[in-house]
CSV table of C-alpha atoms in Angstrom, one decimal:
chain,number,residue,atom,x,y,z
A,1,MET,CA,-5.5,6.3,-4.9
A,2,LEU,CA,-8.8,7.9,-4.1
A,3,PRO,CA,-10.0,4.8,-2.1
A,4,VAL,CA,-6.7,4.9,-0.1
A,5,VAL,CA,-7.3,8.6,0.8
A,6,ALA,CA,-11.0,8.0,1.6
A,7,LEU,CA,-10.2,5.0,3.9
A,8,THR,CA,-7.3,6.7,5.7
A,9,LEU,CA,-8.0,10.5,5.9
A,10,VAL,CA,-11.8,10.9,6.0
A,11,PRO,CA,-12.7,12.3,9.5
A,12,THR,CA,-14.3,10.0,12.1
A,13,SER,CA,-16.2,11.0,15.2
A,14,ARG,CA,-13.3,10.2,17.6
A,15,ASP,CA,-11.3,12.8,19.5
A,16,LEU,CA,-7.6,11.9,19.8
A,17,VAL,CA,-4.4,13.4,21.1
A,18,VAL,CA,-1.2,13.9,19.0
A,19,GLY,CA,0.8,10.7,19.0
A,20,CYS,CA,1.6,7.5,17.3
A,21,ALA,CA,1.6,4.0,18.6
A,22,ALA,CA,4.9,2.3,18.0
A,23,GLU,CA,3.9,-1.3,17.4
A,24,TRP,CA,5.8,-4.2,15.7
A,25,TYR,CA,3.9,-7.4,15.8
A,26,PHE,CA,2.2,-9.9,13.5
A,27,PRO,CA,-1.5,-9.9,13.7
A,28,LYS,CA,-3.6,-12.9,14.7
A,29,LEU,CA,-5.8,-14.4,12.0
A,30,GLY,CA,-8.9,-12.4,11.9
A,31,ALA,CA,-7.2,-9.1,12.8
A,32,VAL,CA,-9.4,-7.3,10.2
A,33,GLU,CA,-7.9,-3.8,10.5
A,34,LEU,CA,-4.3,-5.0,10.0
A,35,MET,CA,-5.3,-7.3,7.1
A,36,ALA,CA,-7.2,-4.4,5.6
A,37,ASN,CA,-4.1,-2.3,5.8
A,38,LEU,CA,-2.2,-5.1,4.0
A,39,VAL,CA,-4.8,-5.3,1.2
A,40,LEU,CA,-5.3,-1.5,0.8
A,41,PHE,CA,-2.0,-0.9,-1.0
A,42,VAL,CA,-1.9,-4.1,-3.2
A,43,PRO,CA,-4.1,-2.7,-6.1
A,44,PRO,CA,-2.4,0.7,-6.4
A,45,ALA,CA,1.1,-0.8,-6.3
A,46,LEU,CA,0.1,-3.4,-8.9
A,47,LEU,CA,-1.7,-1.0,-11.2
A,48,PHE,CA,0.8,1.9,-11.0
A,49,GLY,CA,3.7,-0.6,-11.2
A,50,VAL,CA,2.4,-2.1,-14.5
A,51,ALA,CA,1.3,1.3,-15.9
A,52,LEU,CA,4.6,3.0,-15.2
A,53,ARG,CA,6.7,-0.1,-15.7
A,54,ARG,CA,8.6,0.8,-12.6
A,55,PRO,CA,7.4,-1.4,-9.7
A,56,LEU,CA,10.3,-0.7,-7.4
A,57,LEU,CA,9.8,3.1,-7.7
A,58,VAL,CA,6.1,2.6,-7.1
A,59,LEU,CA,6.9,0.4,-4.0
A,60,VAL,CA,9.1,3.2,-2.6
A,61,GLY,CA,6.4,5.8,-3.4
A,62,ALA,CA,3.7,3.7,-1.8
A,63,SER,CA,5.7,3.2,1.4
A,64,ALA,CA,6.4,7.0,1.5
A,65,ALA,CA,2.7,7.7,0.9
A,66,SER,CA,1.7,5.4,3.8
A,67,ALA,CA,4.3,7.1,6.1
A,68,LEU,CA,2.8,10.5,5.1
A,69,ILE,CA,-0.7,9.3,5.9
A,70,GLU,CA,0.4,8.1,9.3
A,71,VAL,CA,2.1,11.5,10.0
A,72,LEU,CA,-1.1,13.3,9.0
A,73,GLN,CA,-3.1,11.0,11.2
A,74,ALA,CA,-0.8,11.7,14.1
A,75,PHE,CA,-0.9,15.5,13.9
A,76,ALA,CA,-4.3,16.2,12.4
A,77,THR,CA,-6.2,15.0,15.5
A,78,THR,CA,-9.4,16.6,14.3
A,79,LEU,CA,-9.6,13.7,11.8
A,80,GLY,CA,-10.2,11.3,14.6
A,81,ARG,CA,-7.7,8.9,13.1
A,82,SER,CA,-4.9,7.1,15.0
A,83,CYS,CA,-1.3,6.7,13.8
A,84,SER,CA,0.3,3.3,14.1
A,85,THR,CA,3.7,2.0,12.9
A,86,ASN,CA,1.9,-1.3,12.2
A,87,ASP,CA,-0.4,0.5,9.7
A,88,TRP,CA,2.6,1.7,7.8
A,89,LEU,CA,4.3,-1.7,8.0
A,90,TYR,CA,1.2,-3.5,6.6
A,91,ASN,CA,0.5,-0.9,4.0
A,92,THR,CA,4.2,-1.3,2.8
A,93,LEU,CA,3.9,-5.1,2.8
A,94,GLY,CA,0.7,-4.8,0.7
A,95,ALA,CA,2.7,-2.5,-1.7
A,96,VAL,CA,5.5,-5.2,-1.8
A,97,LEU,CA,2.8,-7.8,-2.8
A,98,GLY,CA,1.4,-5.5,-5.5
A,99,ALA,CA,4.8,-4.6,-6.8
A,100,ALA,CA,5.8,-8.3,-6.9
A,101,VAL,CA,2.7,-9.1,-9.0
A,102,ALA,CA,3.5,-6.2,-11.2
A,103,VAL,CA,7.0,-7.5,-11.8
A,104,ALA,CA,5.6,-10.9,-12.6
A,105,ALA,CA,3.1,-9.4,-15.0
A,106,LEU,CA,5.7,-7.3,-16.7
A,107,ARG,CA,8.0,-10.3,-17.1
A,108,ALA,CA,5.2,-12.4,-18.5
A,109,SER,CA,4.3,-9.6,-20.9
A,110,ARG,CA,7.9,-9.4,-22.1
A,111,ALA,CA,8.1,-13.1,-22.6
A,112,ILE,CA,5.0,-13.1,-24.7
A,113,GLY,CA,6.4,-10.3,-26.8
A,114,VAL,CA,9.7,-12.1,-27.3
A,115,GLN,CA,7.8,-15.3,-28.2
A,116,ARG,CA,5.6,-13.4,-30.8
A,117,ALA,CA,8.6,-11.6,-32.2
A,118,SER,CA,10.5,-14.8,-32.8
A,119,GLY,CA,7.5,-16.4,-34.5
A,120,GLY,CA,6.5,-18.7,-31.7
A,121,HIS,CA,3.0,-19.4,-30.6
């Protein structure tokens, strides 16, 4: 989670006012910032989902963490960060992808365990 904090809460040199942009749109191909928001939460959701064996709980936690980050960005204007509902949306979609891969990995792991227990190869 350290990279997530570093990429979302490290101060920049911009001065902003309190507020949050309410946006709900799909990005164009090449919309680097939104795609970065999507990719940002995939690894933590995958790793924590597998480690804790609770991908759904990790998904909810990741979405809540993203919302908290956006709230902090909205009110801690000295960070020079901007709050956007699309950032939360794409962070959450990234967490969905990570959690889905975690579910698949856990199911595959169980299937291998069952196969080994039954003497299969």
